[in-house]
Short mmCIF file of C-alpha atoms in Angstrom, two decimals:
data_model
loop_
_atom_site.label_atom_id
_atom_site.label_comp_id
_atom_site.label_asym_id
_atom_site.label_seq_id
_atom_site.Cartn_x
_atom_site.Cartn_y
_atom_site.Cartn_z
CA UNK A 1 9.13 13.00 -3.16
CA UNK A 2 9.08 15.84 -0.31
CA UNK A 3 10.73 17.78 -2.62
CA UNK A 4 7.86 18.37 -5.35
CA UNK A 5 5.70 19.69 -2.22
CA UNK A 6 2.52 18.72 -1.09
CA UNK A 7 2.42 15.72 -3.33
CA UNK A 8 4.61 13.91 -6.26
CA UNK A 9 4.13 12.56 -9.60
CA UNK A 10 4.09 8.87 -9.58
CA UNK A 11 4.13 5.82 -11.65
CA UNK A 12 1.94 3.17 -10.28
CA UNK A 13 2.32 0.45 -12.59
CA UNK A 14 3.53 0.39 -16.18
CA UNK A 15 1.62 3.03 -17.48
CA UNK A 16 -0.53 4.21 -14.79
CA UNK A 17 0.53 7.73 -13.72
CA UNK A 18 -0.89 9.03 -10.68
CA UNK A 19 -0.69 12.03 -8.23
CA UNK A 20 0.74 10.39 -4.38
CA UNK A 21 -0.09 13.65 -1.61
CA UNK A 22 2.81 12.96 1.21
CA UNK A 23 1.52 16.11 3.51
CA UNK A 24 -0.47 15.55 6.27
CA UNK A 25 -2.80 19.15 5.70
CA UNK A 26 -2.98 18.33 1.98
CA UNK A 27 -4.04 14.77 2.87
CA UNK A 28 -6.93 16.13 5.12
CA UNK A 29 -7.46 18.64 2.28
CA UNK A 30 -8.27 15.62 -0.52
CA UNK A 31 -10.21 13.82 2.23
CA UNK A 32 -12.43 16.34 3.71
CA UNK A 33 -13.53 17.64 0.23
CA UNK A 34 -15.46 15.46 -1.47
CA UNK A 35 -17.22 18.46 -3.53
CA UNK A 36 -14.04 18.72 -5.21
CA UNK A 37 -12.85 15.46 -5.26
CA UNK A 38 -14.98 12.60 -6.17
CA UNK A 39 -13.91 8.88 -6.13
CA UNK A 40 -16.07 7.26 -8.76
CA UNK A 41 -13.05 6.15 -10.77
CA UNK A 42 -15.61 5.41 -13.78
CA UNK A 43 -14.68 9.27 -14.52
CA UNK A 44 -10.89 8.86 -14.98
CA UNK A 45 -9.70 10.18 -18.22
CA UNK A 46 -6.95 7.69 -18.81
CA UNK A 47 -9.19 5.05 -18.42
CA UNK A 48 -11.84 6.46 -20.13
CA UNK A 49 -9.73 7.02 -23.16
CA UNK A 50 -8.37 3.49 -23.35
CA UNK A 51 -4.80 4.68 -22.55
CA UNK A 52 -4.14 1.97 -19.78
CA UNK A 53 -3.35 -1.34 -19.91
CA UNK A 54 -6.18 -3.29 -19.38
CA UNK A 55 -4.23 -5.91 -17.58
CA UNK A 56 -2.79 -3.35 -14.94
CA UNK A 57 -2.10 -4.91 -11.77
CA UNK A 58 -3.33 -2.01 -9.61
CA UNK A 59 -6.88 -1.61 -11.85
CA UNK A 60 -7.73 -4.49 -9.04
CA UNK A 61 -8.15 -1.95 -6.64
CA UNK A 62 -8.29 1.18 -8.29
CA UNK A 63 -11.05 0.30 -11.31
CA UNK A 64 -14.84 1.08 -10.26
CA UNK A 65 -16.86 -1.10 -8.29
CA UNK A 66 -20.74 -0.63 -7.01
CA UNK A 67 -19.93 -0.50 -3.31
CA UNK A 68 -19.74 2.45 -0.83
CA UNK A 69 -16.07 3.38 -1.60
CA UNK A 70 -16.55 4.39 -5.12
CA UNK A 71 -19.95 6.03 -4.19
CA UNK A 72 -20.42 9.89 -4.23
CA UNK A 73 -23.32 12.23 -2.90
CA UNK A 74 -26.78 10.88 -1.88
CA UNK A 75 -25.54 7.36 -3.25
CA UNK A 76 -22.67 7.16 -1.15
CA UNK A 77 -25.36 8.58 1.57
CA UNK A 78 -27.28 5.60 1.68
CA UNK A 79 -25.03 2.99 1.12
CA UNK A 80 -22.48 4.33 3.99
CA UNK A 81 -25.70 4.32 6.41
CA UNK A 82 -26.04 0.83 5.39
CA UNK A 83 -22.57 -0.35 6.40
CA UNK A 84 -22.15 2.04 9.20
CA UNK A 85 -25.50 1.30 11.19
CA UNK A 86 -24.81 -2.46 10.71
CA UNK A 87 -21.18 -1.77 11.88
CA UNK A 88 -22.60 -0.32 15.17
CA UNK A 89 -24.52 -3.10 16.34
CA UNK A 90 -21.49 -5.11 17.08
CA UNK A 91 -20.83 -5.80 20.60
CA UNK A 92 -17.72 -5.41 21.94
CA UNK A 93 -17.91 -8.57 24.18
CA UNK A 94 -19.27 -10.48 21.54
CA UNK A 95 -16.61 -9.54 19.32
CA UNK A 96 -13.74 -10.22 22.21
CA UNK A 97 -15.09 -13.33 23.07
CA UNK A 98 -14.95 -14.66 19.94
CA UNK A 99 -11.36 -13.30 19.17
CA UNK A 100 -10.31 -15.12 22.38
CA UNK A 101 -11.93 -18.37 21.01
CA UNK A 102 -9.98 -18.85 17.67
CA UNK A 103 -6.91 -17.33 19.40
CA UNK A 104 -7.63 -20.29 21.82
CA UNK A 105 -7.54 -22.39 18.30
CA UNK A 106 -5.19 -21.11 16.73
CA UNK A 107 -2.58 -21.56 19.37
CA UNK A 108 -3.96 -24.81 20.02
CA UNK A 109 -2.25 -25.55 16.53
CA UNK A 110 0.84 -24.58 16.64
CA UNK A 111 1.62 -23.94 20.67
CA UNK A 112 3.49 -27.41 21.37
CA UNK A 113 5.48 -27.54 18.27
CA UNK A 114 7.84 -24.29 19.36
CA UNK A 115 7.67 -22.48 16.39
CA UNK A 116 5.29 -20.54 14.46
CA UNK A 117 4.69 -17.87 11.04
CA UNK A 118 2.76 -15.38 13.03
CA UNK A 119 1.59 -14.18 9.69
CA UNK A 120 0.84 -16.92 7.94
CA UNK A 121 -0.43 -19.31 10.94
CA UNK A 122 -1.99 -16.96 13.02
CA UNK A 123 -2.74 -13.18 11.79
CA UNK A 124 -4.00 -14.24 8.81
CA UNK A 125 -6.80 -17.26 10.08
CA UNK A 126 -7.50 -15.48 12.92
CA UNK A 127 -9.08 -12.50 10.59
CA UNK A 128 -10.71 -14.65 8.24
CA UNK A 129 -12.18 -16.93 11.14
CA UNK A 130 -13.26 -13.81 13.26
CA UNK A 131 -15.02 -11.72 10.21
CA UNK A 132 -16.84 -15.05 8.99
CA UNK A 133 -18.87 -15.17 12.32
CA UNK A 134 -19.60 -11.50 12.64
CA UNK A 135 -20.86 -12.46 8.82
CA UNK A 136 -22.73 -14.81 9.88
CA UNK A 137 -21.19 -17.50 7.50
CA UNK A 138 -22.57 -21.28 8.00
CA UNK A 139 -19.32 -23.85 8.13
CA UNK A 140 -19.30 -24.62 4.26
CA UNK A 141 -19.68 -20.93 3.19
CA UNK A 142 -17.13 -20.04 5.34
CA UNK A 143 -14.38 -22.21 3.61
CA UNK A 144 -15.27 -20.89 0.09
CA UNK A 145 -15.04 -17.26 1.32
CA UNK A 146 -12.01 -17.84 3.06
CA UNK A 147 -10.64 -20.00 -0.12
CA UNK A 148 -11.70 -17.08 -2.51
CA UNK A 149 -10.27 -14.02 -0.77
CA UNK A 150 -6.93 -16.08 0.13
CA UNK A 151 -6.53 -16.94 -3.73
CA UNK A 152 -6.96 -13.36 -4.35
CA UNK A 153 -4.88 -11.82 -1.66
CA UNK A 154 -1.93 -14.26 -2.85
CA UNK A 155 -2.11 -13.80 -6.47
CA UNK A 156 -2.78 -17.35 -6.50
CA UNK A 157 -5.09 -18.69 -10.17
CA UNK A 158 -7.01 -15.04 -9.21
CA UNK A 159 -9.74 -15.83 -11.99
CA UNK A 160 -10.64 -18.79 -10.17
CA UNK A 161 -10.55 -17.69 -6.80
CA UNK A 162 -13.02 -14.84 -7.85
CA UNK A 163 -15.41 -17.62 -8.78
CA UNK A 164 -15.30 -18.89 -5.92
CA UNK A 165 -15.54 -15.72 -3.53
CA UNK A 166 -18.45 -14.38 -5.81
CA UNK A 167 -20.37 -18.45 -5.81
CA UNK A 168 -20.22 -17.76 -2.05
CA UNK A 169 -21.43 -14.51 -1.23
CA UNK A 170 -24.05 -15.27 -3.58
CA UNK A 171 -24.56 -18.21 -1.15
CA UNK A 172 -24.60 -15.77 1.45
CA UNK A 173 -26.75 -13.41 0.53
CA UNK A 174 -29.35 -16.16 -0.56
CA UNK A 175 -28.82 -18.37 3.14
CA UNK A 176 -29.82 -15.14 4.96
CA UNK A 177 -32.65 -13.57 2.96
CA UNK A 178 -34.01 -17.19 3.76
CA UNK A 179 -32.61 -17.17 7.80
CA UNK A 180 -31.70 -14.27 8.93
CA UNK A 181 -29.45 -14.47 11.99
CA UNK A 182 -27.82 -11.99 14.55
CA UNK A 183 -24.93 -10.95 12.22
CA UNK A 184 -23.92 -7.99 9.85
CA UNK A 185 -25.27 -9.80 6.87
CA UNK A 186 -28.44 -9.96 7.93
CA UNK A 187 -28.50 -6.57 9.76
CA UNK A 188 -27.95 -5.03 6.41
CA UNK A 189 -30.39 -6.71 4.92
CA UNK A 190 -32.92 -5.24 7.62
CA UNK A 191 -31.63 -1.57 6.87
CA UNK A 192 -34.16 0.82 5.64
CA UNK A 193 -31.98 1.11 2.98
CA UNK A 194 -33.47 -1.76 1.15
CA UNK A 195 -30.27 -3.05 -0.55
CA UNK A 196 -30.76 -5.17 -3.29
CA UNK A 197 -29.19 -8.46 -3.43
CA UNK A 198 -26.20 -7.05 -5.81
CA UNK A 199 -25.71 -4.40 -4.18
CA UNK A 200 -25.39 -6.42 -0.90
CA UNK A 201 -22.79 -8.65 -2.66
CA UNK A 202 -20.82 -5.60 -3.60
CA UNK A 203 -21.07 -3.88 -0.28
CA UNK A 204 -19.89 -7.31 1.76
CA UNK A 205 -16.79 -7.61 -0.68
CA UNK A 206 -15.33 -4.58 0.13
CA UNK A 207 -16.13 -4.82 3.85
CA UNK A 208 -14.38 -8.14 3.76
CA UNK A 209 -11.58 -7.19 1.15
CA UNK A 210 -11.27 -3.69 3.43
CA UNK A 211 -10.80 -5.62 6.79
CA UNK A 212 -9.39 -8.94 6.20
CA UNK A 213 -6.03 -7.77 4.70
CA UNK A 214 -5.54 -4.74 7.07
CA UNK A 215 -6.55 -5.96 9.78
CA UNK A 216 -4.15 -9.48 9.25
CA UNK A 217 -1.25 -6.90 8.64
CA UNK A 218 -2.44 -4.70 11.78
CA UNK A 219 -1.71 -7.67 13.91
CA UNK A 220 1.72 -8.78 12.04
CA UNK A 221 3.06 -5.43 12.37
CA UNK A 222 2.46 -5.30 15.49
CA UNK A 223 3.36 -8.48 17.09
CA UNK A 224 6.68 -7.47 14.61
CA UNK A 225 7.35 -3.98 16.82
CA UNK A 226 6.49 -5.74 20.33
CA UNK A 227 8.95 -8.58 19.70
CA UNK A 228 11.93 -6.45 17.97
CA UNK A 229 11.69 -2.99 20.19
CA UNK A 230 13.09 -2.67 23.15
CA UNK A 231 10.57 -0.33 24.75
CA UNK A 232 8.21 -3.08 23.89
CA UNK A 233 9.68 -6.55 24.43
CA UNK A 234 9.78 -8.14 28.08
CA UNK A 235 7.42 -5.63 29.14
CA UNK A 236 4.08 -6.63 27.28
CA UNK A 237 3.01 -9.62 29.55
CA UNK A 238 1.62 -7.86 32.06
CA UNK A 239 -1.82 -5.72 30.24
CA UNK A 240 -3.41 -4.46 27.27
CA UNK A 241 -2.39 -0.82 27.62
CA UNK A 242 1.10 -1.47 25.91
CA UNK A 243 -0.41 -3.48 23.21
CA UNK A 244 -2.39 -0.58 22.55
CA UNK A 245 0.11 1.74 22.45
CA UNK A 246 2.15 -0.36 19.86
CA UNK A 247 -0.64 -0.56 17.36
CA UNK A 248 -1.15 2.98 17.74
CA UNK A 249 2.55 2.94 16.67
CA UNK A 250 2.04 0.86 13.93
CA UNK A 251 -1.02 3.11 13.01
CA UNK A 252 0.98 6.31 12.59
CA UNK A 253 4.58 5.05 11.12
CA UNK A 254 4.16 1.40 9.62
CA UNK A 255 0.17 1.48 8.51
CA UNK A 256 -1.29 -1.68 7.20
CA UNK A 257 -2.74 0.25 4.20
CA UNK A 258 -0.01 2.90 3.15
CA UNK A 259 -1.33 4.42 -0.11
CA UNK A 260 -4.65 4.50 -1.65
CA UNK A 261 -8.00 6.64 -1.30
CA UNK A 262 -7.97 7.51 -5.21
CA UNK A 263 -9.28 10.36 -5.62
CA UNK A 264 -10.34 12.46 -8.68
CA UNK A 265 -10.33 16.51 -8.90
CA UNK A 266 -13.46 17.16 -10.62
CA UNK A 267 -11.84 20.16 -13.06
CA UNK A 268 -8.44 21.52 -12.54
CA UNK A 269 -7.02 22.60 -9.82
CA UNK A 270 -3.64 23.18 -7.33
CA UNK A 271 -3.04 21.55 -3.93
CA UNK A 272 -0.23 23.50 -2.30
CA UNK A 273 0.93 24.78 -5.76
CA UNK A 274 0.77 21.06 -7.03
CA UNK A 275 -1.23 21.48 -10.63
CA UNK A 276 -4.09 18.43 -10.35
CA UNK A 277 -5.51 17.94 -13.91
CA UNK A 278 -9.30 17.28 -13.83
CA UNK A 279 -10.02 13.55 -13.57
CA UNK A 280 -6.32 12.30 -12.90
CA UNK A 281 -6.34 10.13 -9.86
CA UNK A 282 -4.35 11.32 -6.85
CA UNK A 283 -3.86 8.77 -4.07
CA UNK A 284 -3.33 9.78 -0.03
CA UNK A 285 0.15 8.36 0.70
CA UNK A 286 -0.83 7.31 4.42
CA UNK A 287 2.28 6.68 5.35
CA UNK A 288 3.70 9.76 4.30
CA UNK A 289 1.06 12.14 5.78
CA UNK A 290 1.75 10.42 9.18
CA UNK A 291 5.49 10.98 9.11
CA UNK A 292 5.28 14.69 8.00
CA UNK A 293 7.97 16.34 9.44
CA UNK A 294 5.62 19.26 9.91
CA UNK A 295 4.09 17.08 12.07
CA UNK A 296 7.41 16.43 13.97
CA UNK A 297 7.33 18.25 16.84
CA UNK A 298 4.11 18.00 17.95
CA UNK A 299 3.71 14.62 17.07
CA UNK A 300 3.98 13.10 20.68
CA UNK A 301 0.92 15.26 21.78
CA UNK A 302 -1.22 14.20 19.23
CA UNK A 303 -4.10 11.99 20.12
CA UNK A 304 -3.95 8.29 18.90
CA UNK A 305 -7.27 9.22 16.27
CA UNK A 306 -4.96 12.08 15.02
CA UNK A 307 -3.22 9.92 12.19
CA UNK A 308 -4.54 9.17 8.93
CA UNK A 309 -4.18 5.51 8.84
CA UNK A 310 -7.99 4.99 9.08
CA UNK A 311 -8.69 7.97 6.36
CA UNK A 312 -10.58 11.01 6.93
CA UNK A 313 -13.57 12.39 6.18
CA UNK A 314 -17.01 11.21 4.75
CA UNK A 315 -15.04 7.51 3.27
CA UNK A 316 -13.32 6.86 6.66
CA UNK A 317 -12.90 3.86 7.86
CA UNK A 318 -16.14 3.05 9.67
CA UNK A 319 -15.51 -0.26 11.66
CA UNK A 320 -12.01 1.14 13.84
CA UNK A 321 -12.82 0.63 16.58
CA UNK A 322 -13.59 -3.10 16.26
CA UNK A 323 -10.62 -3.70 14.38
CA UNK A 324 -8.57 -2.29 17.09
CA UNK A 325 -10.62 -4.48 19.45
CA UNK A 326 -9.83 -7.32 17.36
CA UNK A 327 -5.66 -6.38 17.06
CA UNK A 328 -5.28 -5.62 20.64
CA UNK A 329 -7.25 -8.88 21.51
CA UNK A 330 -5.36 -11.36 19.45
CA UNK A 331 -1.70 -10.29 20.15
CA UNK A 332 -2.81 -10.51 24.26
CA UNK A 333 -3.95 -13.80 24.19
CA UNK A 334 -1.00 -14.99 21.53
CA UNK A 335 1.52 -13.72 24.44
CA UNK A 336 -0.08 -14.94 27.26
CA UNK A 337 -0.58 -18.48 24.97
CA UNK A 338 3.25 -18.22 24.88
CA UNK A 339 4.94 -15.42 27.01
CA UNK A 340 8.53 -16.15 26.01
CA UNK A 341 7.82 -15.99 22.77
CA UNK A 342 10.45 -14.24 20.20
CA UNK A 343 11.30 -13.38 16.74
CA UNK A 344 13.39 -16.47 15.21
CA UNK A 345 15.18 -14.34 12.68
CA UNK A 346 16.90 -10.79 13.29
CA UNK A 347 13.72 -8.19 12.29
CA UNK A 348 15.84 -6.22 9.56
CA UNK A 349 16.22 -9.65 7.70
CA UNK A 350 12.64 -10.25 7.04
CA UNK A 351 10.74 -9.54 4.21
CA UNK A 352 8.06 -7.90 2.92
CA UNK A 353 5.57 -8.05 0.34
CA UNK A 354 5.60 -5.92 -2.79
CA UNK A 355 2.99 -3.91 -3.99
CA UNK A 356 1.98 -0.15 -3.86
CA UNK A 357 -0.74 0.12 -1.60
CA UNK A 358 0.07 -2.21 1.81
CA UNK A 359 3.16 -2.53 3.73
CA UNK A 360 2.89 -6.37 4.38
CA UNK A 361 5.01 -8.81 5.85
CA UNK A 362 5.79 -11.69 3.55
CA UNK A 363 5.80 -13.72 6.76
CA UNK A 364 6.86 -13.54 10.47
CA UNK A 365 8.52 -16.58 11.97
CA UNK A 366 9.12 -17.05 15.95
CA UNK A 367 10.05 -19.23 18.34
CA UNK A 368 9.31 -19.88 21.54
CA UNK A 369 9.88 -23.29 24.65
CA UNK A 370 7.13 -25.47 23.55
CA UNK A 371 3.98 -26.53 25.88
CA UNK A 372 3.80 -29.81 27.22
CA UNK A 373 0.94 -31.71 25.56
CA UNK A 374 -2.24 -32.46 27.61
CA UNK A 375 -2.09 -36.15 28.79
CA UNK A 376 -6.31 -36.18 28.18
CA UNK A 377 -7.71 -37.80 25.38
CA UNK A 378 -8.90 -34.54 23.90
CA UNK A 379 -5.46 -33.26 22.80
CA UNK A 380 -5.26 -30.64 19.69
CA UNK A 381 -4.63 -33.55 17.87
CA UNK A 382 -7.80 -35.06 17.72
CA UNK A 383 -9.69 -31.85 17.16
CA UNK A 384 -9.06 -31.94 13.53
CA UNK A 385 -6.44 -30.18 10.95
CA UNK A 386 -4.13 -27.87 12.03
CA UNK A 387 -2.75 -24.60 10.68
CA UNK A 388 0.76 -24.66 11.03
CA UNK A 389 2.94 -24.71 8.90
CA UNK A 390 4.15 -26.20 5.95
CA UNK A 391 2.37 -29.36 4.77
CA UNK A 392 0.13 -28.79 8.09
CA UNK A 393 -0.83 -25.39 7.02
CA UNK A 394 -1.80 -26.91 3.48
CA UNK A 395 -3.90 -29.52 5.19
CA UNK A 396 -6.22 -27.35 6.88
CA UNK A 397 -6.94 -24.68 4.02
CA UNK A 398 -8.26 -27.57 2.04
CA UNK A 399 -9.97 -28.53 4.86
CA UNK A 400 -11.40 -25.42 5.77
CA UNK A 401 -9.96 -23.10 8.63
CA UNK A 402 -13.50 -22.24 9.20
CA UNK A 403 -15.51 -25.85 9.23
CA UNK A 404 -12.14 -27.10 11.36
CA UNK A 405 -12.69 -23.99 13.58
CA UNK A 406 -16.39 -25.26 14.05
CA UNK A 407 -15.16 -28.34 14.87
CA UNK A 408 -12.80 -27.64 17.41
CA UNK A 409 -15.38 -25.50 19.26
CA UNK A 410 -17.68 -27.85 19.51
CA UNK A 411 -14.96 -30.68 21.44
#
């Protein structure tokens, strides 16, 4: 795609043409500008003029929504403070702590069995179990939210699964206008922004929907480069500095999100002698930008915040430096959990998940010598479901990872 320039034509799905930028300086370009490029996608042509397929898979994440990222201008202003402000009042220990507790869990599942789906059984609870407390989510809301976004994530009966994620933010919204606690939710809620109660439903769902599958692939990806590179495995045991260098690996060649930011030029115009018709949506290819070879050279010098993978510009990524927090956290305590741990099938043989925007692992299986089981009565087993895998893993989503998490703690 080099080859067009600055950016290609693309086909997203069946019908969906599209604009993908693959330079780095273009990307920051698109980014930076939001004068010239808005992202309300209720002003794409092709969807205006009923020339897409209504049933277009990528329409999921590319069709207009009332939340922050599809918000221009004053609007975007005041929403962004919203999110942002109640972003900031995280606390790093707070957030670490609990990161270390359903690691603790988590491992507690799956640590004397020998094997594990570090994907499956441990990325992806660990996210959903960490955002639902900074949320603030009680044990039963917890489950649905977790049920709702995993059915949509997976494809799985999606209509369904929206149900059930929109019945519990609802739930949300309405538990903490009641009892507010010490929790984003709530925090928002106390903004002088004075969100409504839609508009806080909107804003949650893409703070959850924009951190939960990331971040899950953050963590895969990484434990993925530890355990298959050389400069990386044996060595990791010993700190966090390493761990942070690999995700900031993983940030600038393998990022969790690869393409999106759709954006739309608001008449026609050229990016690097690339003709952008007015209204035509042109995505950031984060990926791309990141591996420019312009960028080759220098690319060793650059700081860790120089890569795109968290955007740019006035829709980046506001909560980074928690969800770094939250990456490093959870692959340190899985390898000191279990240090000789090791990929259980050679790394070019696994598999990952289609789609345009992420680069996703499909799963990520390891092995590792088993722990001997705690002679005391209180043994993993009697803590309630676990989340391995298989029929185990089944168990506990219908269950609840997060009312089973509760649990646990409470032992």
């Amino acid at each position: 795609m080099r080859a067009y320039g600055p950016a290609a034509p693309v086909e997203l799905a069946p019908g969906v043409d599209a604009t993908l930028v693959t330079d780095y300086a273009a990307a920051l370009q698109v980014l930076q500008n939001p004068d010239a490029f808005t992202r309300d996608s209720r002003r794409w042509r092709a969807l205006e003029d009923g020339f897409l397929p209504q049933d277009s898979p990528v329409l999921g994440m590319m069709g207009y929504r009332p939340n922050v990222l599809f918000a221009d201008g004053a609007e975007h202003l005041r929403l962004r403070q919203a999110v942002s402000d109640s972003l900031a009042r995280l606390d790093a220990y707070r957030v670490s702590r609990h990161v270390e507790r359903v690691s603790a869990y988590l491992a507690d599942q799956f640590k004397y069995k020998g094997t594990v789906d570090l994907l499956n059984d441990y990325a992806k609870p660990l996210t959903f179990l960490v955002f639902n407390e900074l949320f603030g989510a009680s044990a039963e809301i917890g489950d649905r939210l977790i049920h709702g976004f995993t059915g949509i994530f997976d494809g799985i009966d999606a209509e369904s699964a929206n149900q059930e994620l929109a019945g519990s933010l609802i739930q949300l919204v309405a538990q903490k206008r009641a009892e507010p606690g010490d929790d984003i939710t709530s925090w928002m809620m106390e903004h002088p922004a004075k969100l409504s109660d839609e508009e806080m439903l909107h804003q949650i769902t893409i703070m959850l929907g924009a951190g939960i599958e990331p971040e899950r692939n953050l963590i895969a990806n990484g434990l993925l480069l530890i355990l298959s590179d050389e400069r990386f495995f044996g060595g990791l045991y010993g700190g966090g500095l390493l761990v942070e260098d690999a995700l900031n690996e993983v940030l600038w060649n393998s990022p969790p999100i690869a393409n999106y930011a759709t954006h739309f030029p608001v008449r026609d115009t050229e990016l690097g002698g690339v003709k952008l018709p007015a209204y035509s949506p042109v995505l950031i290819s984060f990926a791309a930008a990141n591996t420019d070879p312009a960028l080759s050279s220098s690319r060793q010098m650059l700081s860790k915040r120089a890569h795109l993978a968290w955007g740019a510009g006035p829709h980046a990524c506001p909560i980074k430096e928690s969800a770094s927090l939250i990456a490093t956290g959870a692959i340190e305590r899985l390898l000191n959990e279990v240090p000789d741990i090791e990929l259980a099938v050679p790394a070019e043989s696994l598999e990952w998940r289609p789609g345009v925007f992420h680069r996703a692992l499909s799963a990520l299986p390891a092995r590792f010598t088993p722990v001997q089981r705690p002679t005391t009565p209180a043994t993993a087993a009697d803590r309630g479901p676990t989340v391995g895998s298989g029929q185990a893993r089944g168990r506990a989503e219908r269950k609840g990872w997060w009312s089973s998490f509760l649990n646990w703690w409470r032992v």
